[in-house]
Short mmCIF file of C-alpha atoms and ligand atoms in Angstrom, two decimals:
data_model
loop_
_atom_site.label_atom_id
_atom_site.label_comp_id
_atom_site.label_asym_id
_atom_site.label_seq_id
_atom_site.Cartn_x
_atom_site.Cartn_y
_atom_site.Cartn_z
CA UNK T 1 0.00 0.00 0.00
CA UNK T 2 1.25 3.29 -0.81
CA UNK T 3 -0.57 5.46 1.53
CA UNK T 4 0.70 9.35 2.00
CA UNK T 5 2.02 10.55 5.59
CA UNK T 6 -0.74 11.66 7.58
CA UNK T 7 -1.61 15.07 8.72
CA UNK T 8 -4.04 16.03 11.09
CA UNK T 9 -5.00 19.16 11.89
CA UNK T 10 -7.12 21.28 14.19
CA UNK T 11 -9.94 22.97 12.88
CA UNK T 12 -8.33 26.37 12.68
CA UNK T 13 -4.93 24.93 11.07
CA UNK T 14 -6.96 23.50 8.29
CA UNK T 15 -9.08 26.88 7.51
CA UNK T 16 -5.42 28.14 7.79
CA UNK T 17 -3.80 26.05 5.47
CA UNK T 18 -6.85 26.53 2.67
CA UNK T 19 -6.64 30.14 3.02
CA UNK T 20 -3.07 30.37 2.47
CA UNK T 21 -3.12 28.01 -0.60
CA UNK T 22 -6.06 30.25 -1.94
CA UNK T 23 -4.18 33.51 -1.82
CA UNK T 24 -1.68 32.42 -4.61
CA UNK T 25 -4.13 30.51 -6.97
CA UNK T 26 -3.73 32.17 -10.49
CA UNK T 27 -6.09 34.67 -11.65
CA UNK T 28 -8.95 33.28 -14.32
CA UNK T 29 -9.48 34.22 -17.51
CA UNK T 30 -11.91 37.35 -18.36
CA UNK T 31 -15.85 36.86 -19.91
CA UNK T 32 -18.14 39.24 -20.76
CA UNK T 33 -21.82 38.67 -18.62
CA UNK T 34 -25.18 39.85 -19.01
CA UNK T 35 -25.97 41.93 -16.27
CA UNK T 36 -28.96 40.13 -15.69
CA UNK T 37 -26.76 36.82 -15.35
CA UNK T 38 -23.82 38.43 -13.57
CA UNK T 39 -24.85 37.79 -9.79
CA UNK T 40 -22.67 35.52 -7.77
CA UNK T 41 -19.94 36.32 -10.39
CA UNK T 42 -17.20 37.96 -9.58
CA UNK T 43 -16.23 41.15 -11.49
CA UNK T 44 -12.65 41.38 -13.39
CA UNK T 45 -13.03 44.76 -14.37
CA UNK T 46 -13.55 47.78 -12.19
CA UNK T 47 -17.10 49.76 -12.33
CA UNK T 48 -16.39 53.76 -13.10
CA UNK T 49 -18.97 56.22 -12.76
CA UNK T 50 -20.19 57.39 -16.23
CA UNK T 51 -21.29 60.32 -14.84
CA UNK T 52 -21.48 62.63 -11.34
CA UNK T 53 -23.49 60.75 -8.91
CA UNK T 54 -26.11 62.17 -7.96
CA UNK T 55 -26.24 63.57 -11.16
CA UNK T 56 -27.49 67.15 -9.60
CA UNK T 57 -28.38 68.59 -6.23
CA UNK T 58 -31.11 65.83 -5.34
CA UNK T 59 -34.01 66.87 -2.43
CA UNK T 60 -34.46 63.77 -0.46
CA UNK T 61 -37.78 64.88 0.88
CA UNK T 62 -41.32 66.35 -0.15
CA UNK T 63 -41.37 70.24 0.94
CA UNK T 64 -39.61 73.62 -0.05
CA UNK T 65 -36.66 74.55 -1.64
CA UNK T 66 -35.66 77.50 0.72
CA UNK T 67 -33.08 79.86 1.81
CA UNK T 68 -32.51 78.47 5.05
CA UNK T 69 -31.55 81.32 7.37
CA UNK T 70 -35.05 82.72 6.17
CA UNK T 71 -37.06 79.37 6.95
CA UNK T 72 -35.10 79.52 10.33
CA UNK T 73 -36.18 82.72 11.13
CA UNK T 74 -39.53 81.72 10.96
CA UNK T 75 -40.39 83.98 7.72
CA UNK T 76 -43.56 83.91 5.60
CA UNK T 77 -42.34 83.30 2.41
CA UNK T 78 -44.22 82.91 -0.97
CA UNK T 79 -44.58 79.68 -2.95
CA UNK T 80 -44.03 80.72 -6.57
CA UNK T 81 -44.24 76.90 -8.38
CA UNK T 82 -42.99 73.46 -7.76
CA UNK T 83 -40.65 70.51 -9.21
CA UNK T 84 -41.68 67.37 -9.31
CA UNK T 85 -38.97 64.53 -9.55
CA UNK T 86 -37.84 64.29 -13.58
CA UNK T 87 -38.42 67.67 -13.68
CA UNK T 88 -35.96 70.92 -13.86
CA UNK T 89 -36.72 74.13 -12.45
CA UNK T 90 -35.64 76.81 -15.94
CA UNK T 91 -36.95 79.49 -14.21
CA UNK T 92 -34.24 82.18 -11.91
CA UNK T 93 -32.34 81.86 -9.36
CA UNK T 94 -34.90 80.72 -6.12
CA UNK T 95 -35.60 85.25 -5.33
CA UNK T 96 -35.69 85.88 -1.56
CA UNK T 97 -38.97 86.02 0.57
CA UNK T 98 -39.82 82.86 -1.35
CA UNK T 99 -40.11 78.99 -1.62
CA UNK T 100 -40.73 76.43 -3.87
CA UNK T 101 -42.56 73.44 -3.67
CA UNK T 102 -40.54 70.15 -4.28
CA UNK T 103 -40.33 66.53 -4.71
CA UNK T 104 -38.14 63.77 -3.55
CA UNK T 105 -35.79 63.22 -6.66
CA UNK T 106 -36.38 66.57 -7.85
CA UNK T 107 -33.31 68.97 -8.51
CA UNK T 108 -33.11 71.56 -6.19
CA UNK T 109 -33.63 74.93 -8.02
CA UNK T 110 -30.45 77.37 -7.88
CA UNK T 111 -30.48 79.70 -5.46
CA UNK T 112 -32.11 77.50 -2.94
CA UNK T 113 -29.66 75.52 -0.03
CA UNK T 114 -31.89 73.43 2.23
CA UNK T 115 -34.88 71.57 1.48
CA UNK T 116 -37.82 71.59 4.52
CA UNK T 117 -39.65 69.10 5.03
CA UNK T 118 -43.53 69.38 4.42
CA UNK T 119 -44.64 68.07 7.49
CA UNK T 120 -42.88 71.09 9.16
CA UNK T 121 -44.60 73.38 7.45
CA UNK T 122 -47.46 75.73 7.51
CA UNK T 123 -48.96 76.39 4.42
CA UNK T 124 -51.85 78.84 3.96
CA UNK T 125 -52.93 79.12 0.14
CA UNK T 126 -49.63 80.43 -1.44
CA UNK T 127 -47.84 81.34 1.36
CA UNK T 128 -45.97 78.77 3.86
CA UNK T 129 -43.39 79.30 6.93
CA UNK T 130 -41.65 76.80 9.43
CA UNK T 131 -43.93 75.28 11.53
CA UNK T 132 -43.22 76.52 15.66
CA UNK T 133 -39.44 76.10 16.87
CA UNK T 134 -38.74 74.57 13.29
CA UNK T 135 -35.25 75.45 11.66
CA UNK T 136 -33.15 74.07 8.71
CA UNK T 137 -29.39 74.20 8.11
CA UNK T 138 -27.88 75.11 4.85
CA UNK T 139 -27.42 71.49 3.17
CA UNK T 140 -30.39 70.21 4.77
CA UNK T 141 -32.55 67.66 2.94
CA UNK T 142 -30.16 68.21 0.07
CA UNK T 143 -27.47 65.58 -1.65
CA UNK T 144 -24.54 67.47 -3.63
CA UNK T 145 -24.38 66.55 -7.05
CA UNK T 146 -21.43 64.22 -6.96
CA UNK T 147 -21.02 64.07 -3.09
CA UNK T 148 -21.80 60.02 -3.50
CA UNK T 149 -19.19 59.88 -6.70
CA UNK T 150 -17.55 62.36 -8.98
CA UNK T 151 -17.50 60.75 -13.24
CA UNK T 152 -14.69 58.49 -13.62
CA UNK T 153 -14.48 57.38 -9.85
CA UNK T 154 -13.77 53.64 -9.26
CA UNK T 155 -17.29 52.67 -7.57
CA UNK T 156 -17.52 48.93 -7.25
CA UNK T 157 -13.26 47.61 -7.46
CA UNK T 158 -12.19 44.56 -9.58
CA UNK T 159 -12.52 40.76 -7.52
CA UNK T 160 -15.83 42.16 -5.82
CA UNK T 161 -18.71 39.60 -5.63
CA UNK T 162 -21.70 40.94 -7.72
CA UNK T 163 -24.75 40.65 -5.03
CA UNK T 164 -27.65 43.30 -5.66
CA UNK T 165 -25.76 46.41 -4.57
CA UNK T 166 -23.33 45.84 -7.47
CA UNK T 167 -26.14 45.21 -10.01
CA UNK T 168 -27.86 48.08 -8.95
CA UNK T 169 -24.62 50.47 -9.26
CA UNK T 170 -24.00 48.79 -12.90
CA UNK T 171 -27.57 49.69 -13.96
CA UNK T 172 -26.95 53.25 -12.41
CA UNK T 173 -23.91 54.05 -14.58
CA UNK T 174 -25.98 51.80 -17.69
CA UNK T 175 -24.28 48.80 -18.21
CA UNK T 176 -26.10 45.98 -19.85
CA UNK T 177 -22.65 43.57 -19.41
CA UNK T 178 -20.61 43.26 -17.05
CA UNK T 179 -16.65 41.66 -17.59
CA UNK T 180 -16.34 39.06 -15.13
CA UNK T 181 -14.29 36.12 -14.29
CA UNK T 182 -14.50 32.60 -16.13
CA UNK T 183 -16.32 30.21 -13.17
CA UNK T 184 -13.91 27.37 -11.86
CA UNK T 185 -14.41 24.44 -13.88
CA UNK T 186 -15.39 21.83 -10.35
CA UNK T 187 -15.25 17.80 -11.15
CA UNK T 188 -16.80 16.06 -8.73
CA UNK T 189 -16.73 12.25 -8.58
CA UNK T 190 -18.56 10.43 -5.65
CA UNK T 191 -17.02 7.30 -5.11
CA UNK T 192 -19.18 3.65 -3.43
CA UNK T 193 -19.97 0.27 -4.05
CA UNK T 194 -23.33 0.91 -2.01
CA UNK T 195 -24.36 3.73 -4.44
CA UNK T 196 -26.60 4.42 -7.07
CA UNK T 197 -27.68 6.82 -9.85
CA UNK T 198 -30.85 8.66 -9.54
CA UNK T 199 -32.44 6.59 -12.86
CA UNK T 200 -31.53 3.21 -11.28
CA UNK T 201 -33.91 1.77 -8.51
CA UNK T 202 -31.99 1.03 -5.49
CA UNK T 203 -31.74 -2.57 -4.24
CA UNK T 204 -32.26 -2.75 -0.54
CA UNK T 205 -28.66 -2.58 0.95
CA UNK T 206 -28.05 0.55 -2.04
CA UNK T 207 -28.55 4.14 -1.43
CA UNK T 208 -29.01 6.72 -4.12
CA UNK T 209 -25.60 9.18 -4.69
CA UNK T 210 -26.41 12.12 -3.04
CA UNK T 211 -23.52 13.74 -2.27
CA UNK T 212 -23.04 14.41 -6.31
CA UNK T 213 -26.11 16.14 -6.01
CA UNK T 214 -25.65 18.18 -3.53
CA UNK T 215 -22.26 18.99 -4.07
CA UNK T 216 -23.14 20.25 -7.68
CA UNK T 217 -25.37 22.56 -5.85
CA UNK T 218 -22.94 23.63 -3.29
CA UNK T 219 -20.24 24.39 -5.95
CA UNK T 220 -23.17 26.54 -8.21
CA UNK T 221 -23.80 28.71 -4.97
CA UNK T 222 -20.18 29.31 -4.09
CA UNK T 223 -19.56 30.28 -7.91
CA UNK T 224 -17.83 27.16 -9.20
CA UNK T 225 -18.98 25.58 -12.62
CA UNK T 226 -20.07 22.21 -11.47
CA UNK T 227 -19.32 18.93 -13.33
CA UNK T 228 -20.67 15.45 -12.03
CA UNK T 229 -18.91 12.92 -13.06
CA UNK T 230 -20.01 9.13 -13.11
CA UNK T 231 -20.15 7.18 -9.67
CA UNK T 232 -16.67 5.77 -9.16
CA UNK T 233 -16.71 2.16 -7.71
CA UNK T 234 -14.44 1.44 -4.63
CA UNK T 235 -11.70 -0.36 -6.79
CA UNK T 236 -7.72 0.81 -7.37
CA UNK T 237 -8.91 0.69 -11.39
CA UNK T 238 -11.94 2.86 -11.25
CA UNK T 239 -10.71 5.49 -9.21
CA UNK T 240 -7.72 5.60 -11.36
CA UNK T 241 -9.62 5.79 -14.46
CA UNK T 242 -11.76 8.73 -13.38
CA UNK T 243 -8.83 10.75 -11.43
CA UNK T 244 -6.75 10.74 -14.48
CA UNK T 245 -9.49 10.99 -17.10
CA UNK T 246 -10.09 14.10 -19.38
CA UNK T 247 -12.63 15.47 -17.25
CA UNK T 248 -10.63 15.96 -13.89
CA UNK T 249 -7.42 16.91 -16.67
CA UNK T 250 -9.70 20.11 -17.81
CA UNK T 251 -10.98 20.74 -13.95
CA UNK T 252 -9.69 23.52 -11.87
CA UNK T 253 -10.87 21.44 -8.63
CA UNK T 254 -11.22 18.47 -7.83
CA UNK T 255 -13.77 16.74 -5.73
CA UNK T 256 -14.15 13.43 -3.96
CA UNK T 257 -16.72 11.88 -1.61
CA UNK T 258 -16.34 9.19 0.42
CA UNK T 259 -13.55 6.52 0.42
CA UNK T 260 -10.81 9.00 2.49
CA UNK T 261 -11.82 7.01 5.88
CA UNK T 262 -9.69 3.90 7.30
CA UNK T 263 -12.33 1.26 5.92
CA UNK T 264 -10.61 -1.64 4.03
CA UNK T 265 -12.14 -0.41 0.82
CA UNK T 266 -11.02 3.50 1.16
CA UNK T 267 -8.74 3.86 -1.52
CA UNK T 268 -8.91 7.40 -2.69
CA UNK T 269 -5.92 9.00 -0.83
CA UNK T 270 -3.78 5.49 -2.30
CA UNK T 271 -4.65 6.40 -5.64
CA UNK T 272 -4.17 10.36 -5.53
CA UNK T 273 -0.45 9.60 -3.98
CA UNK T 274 -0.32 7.60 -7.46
CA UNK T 275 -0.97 10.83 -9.28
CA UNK T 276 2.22 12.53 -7.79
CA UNK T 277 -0.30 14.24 -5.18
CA UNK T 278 0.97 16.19 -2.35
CA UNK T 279 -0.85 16.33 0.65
CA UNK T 280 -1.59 19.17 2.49
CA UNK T 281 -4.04 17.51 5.60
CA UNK T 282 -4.92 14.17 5.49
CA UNK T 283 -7.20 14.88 8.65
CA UNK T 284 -8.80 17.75 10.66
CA UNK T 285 -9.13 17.04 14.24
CA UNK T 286 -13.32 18.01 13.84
CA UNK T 287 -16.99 16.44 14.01
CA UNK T 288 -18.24 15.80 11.81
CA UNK T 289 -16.08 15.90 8.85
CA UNK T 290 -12.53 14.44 10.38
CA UNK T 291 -11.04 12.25 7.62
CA UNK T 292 -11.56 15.35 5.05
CA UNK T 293 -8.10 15.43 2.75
CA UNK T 294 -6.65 18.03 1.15
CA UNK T 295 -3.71 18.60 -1.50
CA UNK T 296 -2.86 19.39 -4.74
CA UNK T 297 -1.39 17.35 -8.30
CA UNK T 298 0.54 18.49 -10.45
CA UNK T 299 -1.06 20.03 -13.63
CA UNK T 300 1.03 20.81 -16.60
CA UNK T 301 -0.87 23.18 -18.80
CA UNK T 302 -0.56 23.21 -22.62
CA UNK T 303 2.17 26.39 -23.52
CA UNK T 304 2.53 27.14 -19.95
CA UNK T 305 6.42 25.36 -18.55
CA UNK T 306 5.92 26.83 -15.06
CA UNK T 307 4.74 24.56 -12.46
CA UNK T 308 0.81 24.96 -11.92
CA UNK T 309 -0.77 22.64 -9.17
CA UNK T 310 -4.61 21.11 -9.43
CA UNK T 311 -6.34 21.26 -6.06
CA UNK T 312 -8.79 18.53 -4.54
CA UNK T 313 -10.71 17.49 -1.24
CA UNK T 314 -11.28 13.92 -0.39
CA UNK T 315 -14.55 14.58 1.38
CA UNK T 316 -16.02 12.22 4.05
CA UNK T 317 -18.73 10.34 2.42
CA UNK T 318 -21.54 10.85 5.53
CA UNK T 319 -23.45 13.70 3.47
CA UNK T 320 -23.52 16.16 6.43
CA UNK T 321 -19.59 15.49 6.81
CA UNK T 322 -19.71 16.49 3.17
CA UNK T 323 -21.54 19.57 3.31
CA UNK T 324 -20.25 20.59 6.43
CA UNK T 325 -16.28 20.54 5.17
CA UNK T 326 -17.51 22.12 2.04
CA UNK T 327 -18.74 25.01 3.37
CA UNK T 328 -15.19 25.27 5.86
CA UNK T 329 -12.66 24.62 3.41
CA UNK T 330 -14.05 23.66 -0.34
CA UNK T 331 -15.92 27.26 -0.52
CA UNK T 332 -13.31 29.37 -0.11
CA UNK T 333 -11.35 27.68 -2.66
CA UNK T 334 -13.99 27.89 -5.42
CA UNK T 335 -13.96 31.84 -4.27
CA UNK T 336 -10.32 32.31 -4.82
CA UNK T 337 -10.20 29.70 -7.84
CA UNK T 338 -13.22 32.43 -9.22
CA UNK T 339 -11.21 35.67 -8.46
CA UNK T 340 -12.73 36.59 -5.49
CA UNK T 341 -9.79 36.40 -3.29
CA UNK T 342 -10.07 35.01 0.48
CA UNK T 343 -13.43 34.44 1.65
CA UNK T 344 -13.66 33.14 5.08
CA UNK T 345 -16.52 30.76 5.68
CA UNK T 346 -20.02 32.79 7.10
CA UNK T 347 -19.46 32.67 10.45
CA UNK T 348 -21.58 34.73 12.80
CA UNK T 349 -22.38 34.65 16.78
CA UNK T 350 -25.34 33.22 18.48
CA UNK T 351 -26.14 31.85 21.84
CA UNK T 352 -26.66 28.70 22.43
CA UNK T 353 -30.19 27.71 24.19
CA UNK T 354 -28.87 24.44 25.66
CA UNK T 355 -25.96 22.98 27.09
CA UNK T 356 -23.92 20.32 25.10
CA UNK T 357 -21.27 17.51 26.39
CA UNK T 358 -17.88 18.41 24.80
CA UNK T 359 -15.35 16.20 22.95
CA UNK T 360 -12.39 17.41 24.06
CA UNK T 361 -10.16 18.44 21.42
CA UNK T 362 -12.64 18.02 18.41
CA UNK T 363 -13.96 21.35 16.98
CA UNK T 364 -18.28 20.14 16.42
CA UNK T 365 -20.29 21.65 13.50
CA UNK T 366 -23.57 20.43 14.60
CA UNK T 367 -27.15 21.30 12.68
CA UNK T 368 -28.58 23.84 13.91
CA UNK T 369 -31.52 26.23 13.71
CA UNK T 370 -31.04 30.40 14.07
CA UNK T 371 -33.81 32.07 15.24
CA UNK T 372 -34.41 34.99 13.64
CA UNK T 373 -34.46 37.43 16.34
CA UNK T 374 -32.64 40.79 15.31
CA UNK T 375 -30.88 41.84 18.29
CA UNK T 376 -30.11 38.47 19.95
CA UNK T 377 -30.30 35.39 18.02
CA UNK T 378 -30.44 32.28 19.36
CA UNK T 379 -29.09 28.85 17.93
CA UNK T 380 -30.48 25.70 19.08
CA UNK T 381 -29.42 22.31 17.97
CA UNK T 382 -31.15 19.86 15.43
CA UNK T 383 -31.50 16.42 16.87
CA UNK T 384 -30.07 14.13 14.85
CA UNK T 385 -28.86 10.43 14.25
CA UNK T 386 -25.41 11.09 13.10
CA UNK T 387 -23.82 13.19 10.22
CA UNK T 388 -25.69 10.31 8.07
CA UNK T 389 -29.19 12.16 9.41
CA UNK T 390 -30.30 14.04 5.62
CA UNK T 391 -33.51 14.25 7.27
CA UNK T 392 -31.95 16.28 10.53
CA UNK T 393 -29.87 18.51 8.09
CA UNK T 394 -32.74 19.61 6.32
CA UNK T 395 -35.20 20.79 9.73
CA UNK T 396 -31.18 23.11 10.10
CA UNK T 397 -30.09 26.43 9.03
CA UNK T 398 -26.88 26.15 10.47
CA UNK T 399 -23.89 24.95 11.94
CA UNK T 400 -23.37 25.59 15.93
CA UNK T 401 -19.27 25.45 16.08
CA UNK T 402 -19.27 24.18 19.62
CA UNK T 403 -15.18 24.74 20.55
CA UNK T 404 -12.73 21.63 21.29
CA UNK T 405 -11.87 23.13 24.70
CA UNK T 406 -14.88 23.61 26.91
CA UNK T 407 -18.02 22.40 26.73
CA UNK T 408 -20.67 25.62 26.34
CA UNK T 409 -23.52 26.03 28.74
CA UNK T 410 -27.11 27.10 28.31
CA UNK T 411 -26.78 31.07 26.96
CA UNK T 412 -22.88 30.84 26.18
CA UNK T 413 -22.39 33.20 22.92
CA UNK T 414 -20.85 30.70 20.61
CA UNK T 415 -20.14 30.41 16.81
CA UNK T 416 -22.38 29.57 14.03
CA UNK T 417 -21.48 28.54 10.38
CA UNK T 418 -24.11 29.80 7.82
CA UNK T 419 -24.57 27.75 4.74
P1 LIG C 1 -17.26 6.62 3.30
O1 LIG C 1 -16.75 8.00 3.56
O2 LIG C 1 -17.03 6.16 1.90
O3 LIG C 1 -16.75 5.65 4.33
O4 LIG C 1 -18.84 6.68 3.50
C1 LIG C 1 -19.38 7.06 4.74
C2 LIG C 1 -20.89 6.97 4.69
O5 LIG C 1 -21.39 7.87 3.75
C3 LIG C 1 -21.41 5.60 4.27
O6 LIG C 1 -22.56 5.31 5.05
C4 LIG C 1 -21.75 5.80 2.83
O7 LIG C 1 -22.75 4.92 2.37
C5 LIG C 1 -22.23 7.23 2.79
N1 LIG C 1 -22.00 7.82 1.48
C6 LIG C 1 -20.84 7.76 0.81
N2 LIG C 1 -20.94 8.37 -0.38
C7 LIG C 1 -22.21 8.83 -0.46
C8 LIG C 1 -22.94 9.54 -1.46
N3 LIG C 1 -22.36 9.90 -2.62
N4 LIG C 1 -24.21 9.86 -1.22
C9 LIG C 1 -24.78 9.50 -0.06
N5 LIG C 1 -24.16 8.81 0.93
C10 LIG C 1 -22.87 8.47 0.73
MG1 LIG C 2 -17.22 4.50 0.83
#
């Protein structure tokens, strides 16, 4: 048997040890993207502003365009005509001893320099003044044309993930594409005597391959290009055909489930170590998820003589395990392999609503549910049969991250991974 050295890590030397491969992954290649299609891409291209933003002196509220030492001093001034968002006022400069009516959106007229607000107001027929004790600044109510961003300002930099706030600033400066960065091409290959396709009917000691599945999903959301590969049968030769076949030769990742554990028939990490790899953990000291491998091959690219590396993760084959070391170390990868740089997994705070017995010096990701309280959320775990339980990890939202060290009490603030 030619099995590699082992390596197991903690929890937080693993994240370590992904992170710090991600950093020097090469940058992809450049596409152009609908806008429409562009979220969860990453952009390779800065945004620049095509033009001042806002794009004049915008009221942000219904009322008057003013002079605002007049307003303040509680004058009766005289409404000579509004303007209405989408409008421009053409007529002169706002004349003192008056106001004009205006819209949210609208331009503020020249001449004016705060904006008051209607419902401060006292308006009698043509005639309004501030309503008692009411007084306005100059600038009130009032956004600078190009106090947000002057034309030609970098407003969204290159590598940022395009969520709705980047959409929304392309559409502002009218951009129908957007140039973003070629998706990581992600193999996956689940490997199992027990398992099945989905279009084969499952004798009784078979199970259906869901990791595939799931793990094609997991690699769409964290903005990988997914490809699922055949199952690959517990056997030196099938595993060797499929990690050296033309698929995982054009993949930027690789990805394995089950067969990295010490059963008699695990023979993944024996037949990467054929393929030259070099491994960087061959175990994270965590629970679920513990015999989860990582490394990287060798990968020649046409043209190219410098030395380029492939990356994979031998995932545990217990589809919680699977999802759960995804999320910690596969994610991140498929973020820097996509241009985004380092991503850390989503972890947030919570506390915990019950107590729960430690294993001392395992880091536990157990399902979890986050209550959706905004100014103290709770996390409370999922009961569950084992990181085999797909029925328990779909009644979670989350990971608790209960530490190796202590074991946390009823209302301790701990950790929780998002997925
Ligand atoms: P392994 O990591 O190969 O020892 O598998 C651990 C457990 O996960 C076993 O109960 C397997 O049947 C199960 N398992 C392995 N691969 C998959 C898969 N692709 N889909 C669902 N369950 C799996
Ligand atoms: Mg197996």
């Amino acid at each position: 048997m030619n099995l590699p050295t082992t390596s197991i890590l903690t929890f937080e030397q693993a994240l370590a040890t992904v992170l710090e491969h991600a950093r020097d992954v090469p940058t992809p290649t450049i596409e152009p993207s609908p806008l429409l299609q562009s979220a969860g891409r990453v952009l390779a291209e800065p945004i620049l502003a095509d033009r001042d933003q806002p794009p004049f002196d915008r009221a942000t509220r219904d009322g008057f365009a003013v002079h605002a030492h007049e307003w303040s001093s509680g004058e009766t001034l005289r409404v000579i005509g509004q303007v209405r968002a989408g409008e421009i006022w053409r007529r002169t400069e706002l004349p003192t001893e008056a106001a004009i009516e205006i819209m949210t959106g609208a331009p503020v007229p020249p001449g004016a320099d705060a904006v008051a607000m209607v419902e401060h107001a006292v308006l009698e027929r043509d005639w309004v003044r501030a309503a008692e004790g009411r007084r306005l600044i100059p600038g009130e109510n009032i956004v600078d044309r190009g106090s947000e961003a002057r034309a030609g300002d970098t407003v969204v930099p290159a590598a940022t993930l395009i969520t709705a706030a980047e959409i929304a600033m392309s559409a502002t400066c009218g951009l129908s594409h957007l140039q973003v960065y070629r998706r990581p091409a992600v193999a996956i290959i689940a490997t199992g005597d027990e398992l099945v396709e989905l279009n084969e009917r499952p004798a009784p000691h078979q199970i259906r391959n869901s990791n595939g599945y799931a793990l094609s999903a997991l690699v769409h959301f964290a903005g990988g290009d997914p490809h699922l590969l055949p199952i690959a049968r517990d056997t030196h030769e099938d595993l060797r055909a499929r990690i050296g076949g033309s698929a995982v030769l054009g993949a930027d990742l690789v990805l394995l489930s089950g067969g990295v554990s010490a059963g008699k028939y695990d023979f993944v990490e024996e037949v990467l170590a054929e393929h030259k790899a070099e491994f960087l953990f061959t175990g994270v000291r965590m629970q679920p998820g513990k015999p989860v491998v990582f490394g990287r091959m060798p990968a020649a690219r046409l043209g190219d003589s410098s030395v380029q590396f492939r990356y994979f993760f031998g995932l545990p084959g217990n589809p919680i395990s699977t999802e759960v070391t995804f999320h910690c170390f596969v994610a991140p990868m498929i973020r820097a392999l996509s241009g985004a740089g380092i991503c850390v997994p989503r972890f947030v705070q919570a506390t915990i609503t019950e107590g729960v017995p430690a294993k001392p010096g395992l880091t536990r990701l157990l399902p979890g549910c986050l209550a959706p309280d905004l100014h103290s959320p709770t996390v409370r775990l999922v009961p569950w049969h084992g990181s085999g339980d797909l029925a328990a990890n779909t009644r979670a939202n989350c990971y608790a991250v209960l530490p190796d060290s202590h074991e946390p009490h009823a209302g301790e603030v701990i950790t929780v991974l998002l997925r």
